[in-house]
CSV table of C-alpha atoms in Angstrom, one decimal:
chain,number,residue,atom,x,y,z
N,1,MET,CA,-8.9,40.6,-31.1
N,2,SER,CA,-9.1,43.3,-28.5
N,3,ASN,CA,-9.0,47.0,-29.6
N,4,LEU,CA,-7.4,48.0,-26.3
N,5,PHE,CA,-3.9,49.3,-26.4
N,6,SER,CA,-1.7,50.2,-23.5
N,7,PRO,CA,1.5,52.3,-23.3
N,8,TYR,CA,2.8,49.8,-20.7
N,9,ALA,CA,4.6,46.5,-21.3
N,10,GLY,CA,3.4,45.0,-18.1
N,11,ILE,CA,1.3,45.8,-15.0
N,12,PHE,CA,2.2,44.6,-11.5
N,13,PHE,CA,0.1,44.6,-8.4
N,14,ASP,CA,0.5,44.3,-4.7
N,15,LEU,CA,-1.9,41.7,-3.4
N,16,ASP,CA,-3.4,42.6,0.0
N,17,GLY,CA,-5.3,45.8,-0.1
N,18,THR,CA,-4.7,46.3,-3.9
N,19,LEU,CA,-5.8,43.4,-5.9
N,20,ALA,CA,-7.8,41.6,-3.2
N,21,ASP,CA,-9.6,42.7,0.0
N,22,THR,CA,-8.1,40.1,2.4
N,23,ALA,CA,-8.4,42.2,5.6
N,24,PRO,CA,-11.6,40.3,6.8
N,25,ASP,CA,-9.7,37.0,7.1
N,26,LEU,CA,-6.5,38.6,8.4
N,27,VAL,CA,-8.5,40.5,11.1
N,28,ALA,CA,-10.4,37.3,12.0
N,29,ALA,CA,-7.1,35.4,12.5
N,30,THR,CA,-5.9,38.3,14.7
N,31,ASN,CA,-9.1,38.4,16.8
N,32,LEU,CA,-8.8,34.7,17.5
N,33,LEU,CA,-5.6,35.4,19.3
N,34,LEU,CA,-7.4,37.9,21.5
N,35,VAL,CA,-10.4,35.7,22.2
N,36,ALA,CA,-8.0,32.8,23.1
N,37,ARG,CA,-6.6,35.0,25.8
N,38,ASN,CA,-10.0,36.1,27.1
N,39,LEU,CA,-9.5,39.6,25.6
N,40,ALA,CA,-12.2,41.4,23.7
N,41,PRO,CA,-11.8,41.3,19.9
N,42,LYS,CA,-11.0,44.6,18.2
N,43,PRO,CA,-13.4,46.2,15.7
N,44,TYR,CA,-12.8,45.4,12.1
N,45,GLU,CA,-12.6,49.1,11.2
N,46,PHE,CA,-9.9,49.6,13.8
N,47,LEU,CA,-7.7,46.7,12.6
N,48,ARG,CA,-8.2,47.0,8.8
N,49,PRO,CA,-5.4,49.6,8.2
N,50,TYR,CA,-3.0,47.4,10.1
N,51,ALA,CA,-3.5,44.7,7.6
N,52,SER,CA,-1.2,46.7,5.3
N,53,ALA,CA,1.8,45.6,7.3
N,54,GLY,CA,0.8,41.9,7.7
N,55,ALA,CA,1.4,40.0,10.9
N,56,ARG,CA,3.7,42.7,12.3
N,57,GLY,CA,1.1,45.4,11.8
N,58,LEU,CA,-1.9,43.4,13.0
N,59,LEU,CA,-0.1,42.3,16.2
N,60,GLU,CA,0.8,45.9,16.9
N,61,GLY,CA,-2.8,46.9,16.4
N,62,ALA,CA,-4.2,44.1,18.6
N,63,PHE,CA,-1.6,43.9,21.4
N,64,GLY,CA,0.4,47.1,21.0
N,65,ILE,CA,3.6,45.1,20.6
N,66,SER,CA,6.5,45.3,18.1
N,67,PRO,CA,8.8,42.5,16.7
N,68,ASP,CA,11.3,43.0,19.6
N,69,HIS,CA,8.7,42.1,22.2
N,70,ALA,CA,9.3,38.7,24.1
N,71,ASP,CA,5.8,37.4,23.0
N,72,PHE,CA,6.0,38.5,19.4
N,73,ILE,CA,7.2,35.2,17.8
N,74,LEU,CA,4.7,33.1,19.7
N,75,LEU,CA,1.8,35.3,18.7
N,76,ARG,CA,3.0,35.6,15.1
N,77,ASP,CA,3.3,31.8,14.7
N,78,GLU,CA,-0.2,31.3,16.3
N,79,PHE,CA,-1.5,34.1,13.9
N,80,PHE,CA,0.0,32.3,10.9
N,81,SER,CA,-1.6,29.0,12.0
N,82,ASN,CA,-5.0,30.7,12.4
N,83,TYR,CA,-4.8,32.4,9.0
N,84,GLU,CA,-3.5,29.3,7.2
N,85,LYS,CA,-6.7,27.5,8.2
N,86,ALA,CA,-9.0,30.2,6.9
N,87,LEU,CA,-7.3,31.9,4.0
N,88,LEU,CA,-10.4,32.4,1.8
N,89,VAL,CA,-13.5,32.8,3.9
N,90,GLU,CA,-14.5,36.4,3.2
N,91,SER,CA,-11.5,37.6,1.1
N,92,LYS,CA,-12.3,38.6,-2.5
N,93,LEU,CA,-11.2,40.8,-5.3
N,94,PHE,CA,-12.0,44.4,-4.9
N,95,ASP,CA,-15.1,45.6,-6.8
N,96,ASP,CA,-14.4,46.0,-10.5
N,97,MET,CA,-10.9,44.4,-10.2
N,98,GLY,CA,-12.1,41.3,-12.0
N,99,HIS,CA,-13.3,43.4,-14.9
N,100,LEU,CA,-9.9,45.1,-15.1
N,101,LEU,CA,-8.1,41.8,-15.1
N,102,ASP,CA,-10.4,40.5,-17.9
N,103,GLN,CA,-9.6,43.6,-19.9
N,104,MET,CA,-5.9,43.1,-19.6
N,105,ASP,CA,-6.2,39.4,-20.5
N,106,GLU,CA,-8.3,40.4,-23.5
N,107,ALA,CA,-5.6,42.9,-24.6
N,108,ARG,CA,-2.9,40.3,-23.9
N,109,LEU,CA,-1.2,42.7,-21.5
N,110,PRO,CA,1.0,40.8,-19.1
N,111,TRP,CA,0.2,41.3,-15.4
N,112,GLY,CA,1.7,40.0,-12.2
N,113,ILE,CA,1.6,40.0,-8.4
N,114,VAL,CA,4.3,41.2,-6.1
N,115,THR,CA,3.5,40.9,-2.4
N,116,ASN,CA,5.4,40.9,0.9
N,117,LYS,CA,3.2,38.0,2.0
N,118,SER,CA,5.2,34.8,2.3
N,119,GLU,CA,4.8,32.0,-0.3
N,120,ARG,CA,3.2,29.8,2.4
N,121,PHE,CA,0.1,32.0,2.1
N,122,THR,CA,0.4,33.7,-1.3
N,123,ASN,CA,0.6,30.5,-3.3
N,124,PRO,CA,-2.5,28.8,-1.9
N,125,LEU,CA,-4.5,32.0,-1.7
N,126,THR,CA,-3.8,33.1,-5.3
N,127,GLU,CA,-4.5,29.5,-6.5
N,128,LEU,CA,-7.9,29.5,-4.7
N,129,MET,CA,-8.8,32.9,-6.1
N,130,GLY,CA,-7.9,31.8,-9.6
N,131,LEU,CA,-5.2,34.5,-9.8
N,132,ARG,CA,-2.0,32.5,-9.8
N,133,GLN,CA,-3.2,30.6,-12.9
N,134,ARG,CA,-3.6,33.9,-14.8
N,135,ALA,CA,-0.7,36.0,-13.5
N,136,ILE,CA,2.4,35.9,-15.6
N,137,SER,CA,4.5,36.1,-12.4
N,138,THR,CA,3.7,35.8,-8.7
N,139,VAL,CA,6.4,37.0,-6.3
N,140,SER,CA,6.2,36.8,-2.6
N,141,GLY,CA,8.1,38.4,0.3
N,142,ASP,CA,10.4,35.4,0.5
N,143,THR,CA,10.7,34.5,-3.2
N,144,THR,CA,13.9,36.6,-3.4
N,145,PRO,CA,16.3,37.5,-0.5
N,146,TYR,CA,14.5,40.9,-0.3
N,147,SER,CA,11.0,42.3,0.3
N,148,LYS,CA,9.5,45.7,-0.6
N,149,PRO,CA,10.5,48.5,-0.4
N,150,HIS,CA,13.6,46.9,-2.0
N,151,PRO,CA,13.1,46.8,-5.7
N,152,GLU,CA,14.3,43.3,-6.3
N,153,PRO,CA,11.0,41.5,-5.9
N,154,ILE,CA,9.4,43.8,-8.6
N,155,LEU,CA,12.5,43.5,-10.8
N,156,HIS,CA,12.3,39.7,-10.4
N,157,ALA,CA,8.6,39.7,-11.4
N,158,ALA,CA,9.5,41.8,-14.5
N,159,ARG,CA,12.3,39.3,-15.5
N,160,VAL,CA,10.0,36.3,-15.1
N,161,ALA,CA,7.4,38.2,-17.3
N,162,LYS,CA,10.1,39.1,-19.8
N,163,VAL,CA,9.1,42.8,-19.8
N,164,ASP,CA,11.1,46.0,-19.4
N,165,PRO,CA,10.5,47.4,-15.9
N,166,THR,CA,11.0,50.9,-17.2
N,167,LYS,CA,8.0,50.4,-19.4
N,168,SER,CA,5.8,48.9,-16.7
N,169,LEU,CA,3.4,50.0,-14.0
N,170,TYR,CA,3.3,49.0,-10.3
N,171,VAL,CA,0.1,49.5,-8.2
N,172,GLY,CA,0.1,49.3,-4.4
N,173,ASP,CA,-1.7,50.6,-1.2
N,174,ASP,CA,1.4,51.3,0.9
N,175,ILE,CA,4.3,53.8,0.7
N,176,ARG,CA,6.6,50.7,0.5
N,177,ASP,CA,5.0,49.8,-2.8
N,178,VAL,CA,5.6,53.2,-4.3
N,179,LEU,CA,9.2,53.3,-3.1
N,180,ALA,CA,9.8,49.8,-4.5
N,181,GLY,CA,8.2,50.6,-7.8
N,182,LYS,CA,10.1,53.8,-8.3
N,183,ALA,CA,13.4,52.1,-7.4
N,184,ALA,CA,12.6,49.5,-10.0
N,185,GLY,CA,12.1,52.2,-12.6
N,186,MET,CA,8.4,51.7,-13.0
N,187,LYS,CA,5.6,54.2,-13.0
N,188,THR,CA,3.6,53.9,-9.8
N,189,VAL,CA,0.0,54.1,-8.7
N,190,ALA,CA,-1.1,54.6,-5.1
N,191,ALA,CA,-4.3,52.6,-4.4
N,192,ALA,CA,-6.1,54.9,-2.0
N,193,TYR,CA,-9.0,52.5,-1.8
N,194,GLY,CA,-6.7,50.0,0.0
N,195,TYR,CA,-5.5,49.7,3.6
N,196,CYS,CA,-3.0,52.6,3.5
N,197,GLY,CA,-1.8,51.7,6.9
N,198,CYS,CA,1.4,53.9,7.0
N,199,LYS,CA,1.4,57.3,8.7
N,200,GLU,CA,1.8,59.3,5.5
N,201,PRO,CA,-1.3,59.7,3.3
N,202,PRO,CA,-1.2,58.5,-0.3
N,203,GLU,CA,-0.8,62.0,-1.6
N,204,ALA,CA,2.6,62.1,0.2
N,205,TRP,CA,4.0,58.9,-1.3
N,206,GLY,CA,5.3,60.4,-4.5
N,207,ALA,CA,3.3,58.1,-6.8
N,208,ASP,CA,2.7,59.0,-10.5
N,209,TYR,CA,-1.0,58.4,-10.0
N,210,ILE,CA,-3.5,58.1,-7.2
N,211,VAL,CA,-6.8,56.1,-7.7
N,212,ASN,CA,-9.7,56.0,-5.3
N,213,GLN,CA,-11.3,52.9,-6.9
N,214,PRO,CA,-10.0,50.0,-9.1
N,215,LEU,CA,-12.0,51.1,-12.1
N,216,GLU,CA,-9.9,54.3,-12.3
N,217,LEU,CA,-6.9,52.1,-13.2
N,218,LEU,CA,-8.6,51.3,-16.6
N,219,GLN,CA,-8.0,54.9,-17.8
N,220,ILE,CA,-4.3,54.8,-16.7
N,221,ILE,CA,-3.6,51.4,-18.2
N,222,PHE,CA,-5.7,52.0,-21.4
N,223,PRO,CA,-5.6,55.8,-21.8
N,224,ASN,CA,-7.0,55.7,-25.4
N,225,ARG,CA,-10.0,53.5,-24.7
N,226,GLY,CA,-13.3,54.7,-26.0
């Protein structure tokens, strides 16, 4: 029996840039688009922050286009096809995140995943990473009619987990995560180690906590640990 106790009823995480470092495979799928058009691939460090906004962000970073551009749908669908074929090549949990999940499982503290990634990618990726089997709820951007920053995906995850959202914590690496978590009545953590692709720095998001590495979450989730 674990001697870890948490003031929270449940912990919920964004996926890309928070639980898992998926940018290497997202950037690789994006650079394939450039190479196929005889354009030079972009440096990983340049595209990494754009991974925070998924296909929309990465296509903006690579081609300088927005969703209203005539070529956006074609490029997005080709990106999806590239990514689907190589979901888990270099993607992995952030350092120490595995230890954190083990500690929560040991304490029987429910945890779930709430991402704007579509189920087409979330479900196989979390299965392959062994996360879906452990998470009490996994909610994607198209699981409900809404995506973050709307609170409904987070509230849906809490309902599935049968936990009170006002006694729960949401962790994410984008301002949309903090806005959604706050709107759902949860305490929020800004994951400053993530992609943080929005213009405002994590200090400006209004989160209850900011962490610079996953291990710092242990002290927030289990404040009375030894």
